[in-house]
Amino acid sequence: MSVPRRRRRLPDEVRAAAVRAVLSLAFTLVGVVVATLSSYAGSWMLTPALMAMGLGVFGTMWCLLEILISRQVAAQRMRPPGSAYPMAGSRTPSEPLAARPFPRPGQSVHQQPQQSVYRQPQQQPHQQSQRPPQPPHQSRVSTPRP
């Protein structure tokens, strides 16, 4: 029998952003209801309710964007120093799709390649290059006309 994993608590800034988003969504929905009812009644409240609804939609989108940003910031804080991805050390990363070679005719898509693209050839220590070093690139300098 497996034991369900306990979810970690969200960081404070993410929870605060989520609460603001829910409140903004609630006020926007109240504005929608008021605008709908005032349009049926032909009331003067229609214009302010529509303006409140528009501001509420803008505020809700702003809060949702704030949630995304604060989650990214919290994930960056949880990364160990020098890691390139948030779950560093939890499992071995797979090769990116761009590094995988195309399957050849007769080769199954699920077969593993024989040699990884990321393997570097062993370099011999203190091996001299056959070509002489190239001089640094010099850009043309225009001379001013008299």
Coordinates of C-alpha atoms in Angstrom, one line a residue:
M1 CA 0.0 0.0 0.0
S2 CA 1.5 3.3 -1.0
V3 CA 1.5 6.3 1.2
P4 CA 0.4 9.6 -0.5
R5 CA 3.1 12.2 -0.6
R6 CA 2.4 15.3 1.4
R7 CA 2.4 18.5 -0.7
R8 CA 4.8 21.2 0.3
R9 CA 3.4 24.5 1.4
L10 CA 3.5 27.3 -1.1
P11 CA 5.8 30.2 -0.3
D12 CA 4.2 33.2 1.3
E13 CA 4.5 35.5 -1.7
V14 CA 2.8 33.0 -3.9
R15 CA 0.0 32.4 -1.5
A16 CA -0.6 36.2 -1.1
A17 CA -0.6 36.6 -4.9
A18 CA -3.2 33.7 -5.2
V19 CA -5.4 35.3 -2.5
R20 CA -5.3 38.7 -4.4
A21 CA -6.2 36.9 -7.6
V22 CA -9.2 35.2 -6.1
L23 CA -10.4 38.5 -4.5
S24 CA -10.0 40.3 -7.8
L25 CA -11.9 37.5 -9.6
A26 CA -14.7 37.7 -7.1
F27 CA -15.0 41.5 -7.5
T28 CA -15.0 41.1 -11.2
L29 CA -17.8 38.6 -11.1
V30 CA -19.8 40.9 -8.8
G31 CA -19.3 43.6 -11.4
V32 CA -20.6 41.3 -14.2
V33 CA -23.7 40.4 -12.2
V34 CA -24.4 44.1 -11.4
A35 CA -23.8 45.1 -15.0
T36 CA -26.1 42.4 -16.3
L37 CA -28.9 43.2 -13.8
S38 CA -28.6 47.0 -14.4
S39 CA -28.8 46.4 -18.2
Y40 CA -32.0 44.5 -17.8
A41 CA -33.4 47.2 -15.5
G42 CA -32.2 50.1 -17.7
S43 CA -30.6 51.6 -14.7
W44 CA -27.9 54.3 -14.5
M45 CA -25.6 51.8 -12.7
L46 CA -24.7 50.2 -16.1
T47 CA -21.8 52.5 -16.9
P48 CA -20.1 52.3 -13.6
A49 CA -20.6 48.6 -13.4
L50 CA -19.1 48.1 -16.9
M51 CA -16.1 50.3 -15.9
A52 CA -15.7 48.3 -12.7
M53 CA -15.9 45.0 -14.7
G54 CA -13.2 46.2 -17.2
L55 CA -10.9 47.2 -14.3
G56 CA -11.6 43.9 -12.6
V57 CA -10.7 41.9 -15.7
F58 CA -7.4 43.9 -16.0
G59 CA -6.7 43.4 -12.3
T60 CA -7.4 39.7 -12.5
M61 CA -5.0 39.3 -15.4
W62 CA -2.4 41.3 -13.5
C63 CA -2.8 39.1 -10.4
L64 CA -2.5 35.9 -12.5
L65 CA 0.7 37.2 -14.0
E66 CA 1.9 38.0 -10.5
I67 CA 1.3 34.4 -9.5
L68 CA 3.4 33.1 -12.4
I69 CA 6.2 35.5 -11.6
S70 CA 6.3 34.9 -7.9
R71 CA 6.3 31.1 -8.5
Q72 CA 9.3 31.5 -10.8
V73 CA 11.1 33.6 -8.2
A74 CA 10.3 31.1 -5.5
A75 CA 11.5 28.2 -7.7
Q76 CA 14.8 30.1 -8.3
R77 CA 15.3 30.6 -4.6
M78 CA 14.9 26.8 -4.0
R79 CA 17.6 25.9 -6.6
P80 CA 21.0 24.9 -5.2
P81 CA 23.8 27.2 -6.2
G82 CA 25.3 26.4 -9.6
S83 CA 22.3 24.3 -10.8
A84 CA 20.7 24.9 -14.2
Y85 CA 17.3 23.6 -13.5
P86 CA 15.0 23.6 -10.5
M87 CA 15.0 19.9 -9.6
A88 CA 18.7 19.5 -9.6
G89 CA 19.8 16.2 -8.3
S90 CA 16.3 14.7 -8.1
R91 CA 16.8 12.6 -11.2
T92 CA 19.1 12.4 -14.2
P93 CA 18.1 14.8 -16.9
S94 CA 17.2 13.3 -20.3
E95 CA 18.8 14.5 -23.5
P96 CA 17.1 17.5 -25.1
L97 CA 15.1 16.7 -28.3
A98 CA 17.5 18.7 -30.4
A99 CA 20.4 16.4 -29.4
R100 CA 18.6 13.2 -30.4
P101 CA 19.5 12.0 -34.0
F102 CA 16.8 11.3 -36.5
P103 CA 16.0 7.6 -36.8
R104 CA 17.5 5.9 -39.9
P105 CA 15.5 3.7 -42.2
G106 CA 15.0 0.3 -40.5
Q107 CA 15.8 1.7 -37.1
S108 CA 13.0 1.8 -34.5
V109 CA 12.1 5.2 -33.0
H110 CA 12.5 3.8 -29.5
Q111 CA 16.1 2.4 -30.0
Q112 CA 18.8 4.1 -28.1
P113 CA 21.6 5.6 -30.1
Q114 CA 24.9 3.9 -29.9
Q115 CA 26.9 6.9 -28.8
S116 CA 25.6 10.0 -27.0
V117 CA 25.9 13.3 -28.7
Y118 CA 27.3 14.9 -25.6
R119 CA 30.4 12.7 -25.2
Q120 CA 33.6 14.6 -25.8
P121 CA 36.5 12.8 -27.4
Q122 CA 39.4 12.3 -25.0
Q123 CA 42.0 15.1 -25.5
Q124 CA 45.6 14.3 -25.4
P125 CA 47.5 16.5 -22.9
H126 CA 49.8 19.1 -24.3
Q127 CA 49.0 18.3 -27.9
Q128 CA 50.2 20.9 -30.4
S129 CA 47.9 22.2 -33.1
Q130 CA 49.1 21.6 -36.7
R131 CA 48.0 25.1 -37.9
P132 CA 49.8 28.2 -36.8
P133 CA 47.7 30.7 -34.8
Q134 CA 45.7 33.2 -36.9
P135 CA 46.3 36.9 -36.5
P136 CA 43.4 38.7 -34.8
H137 CA 40.7 40.1 -37.2
Q138 CA 41.2 43.7 -37.9
S139 CA 38.3 45.8 -39.1
R140 CA 38.7 48.4 -41.8
V141 CA 39.1 51.9 -40.6
S142 CA 37.8 54.6 -42.8
T143 CA 39.9 57.6 -43.3
P144 CA 38.2 61.0 -43.2
R145 CA 38.1 62.9 -46.5
P146 CA 39.7 66.3 -46.7

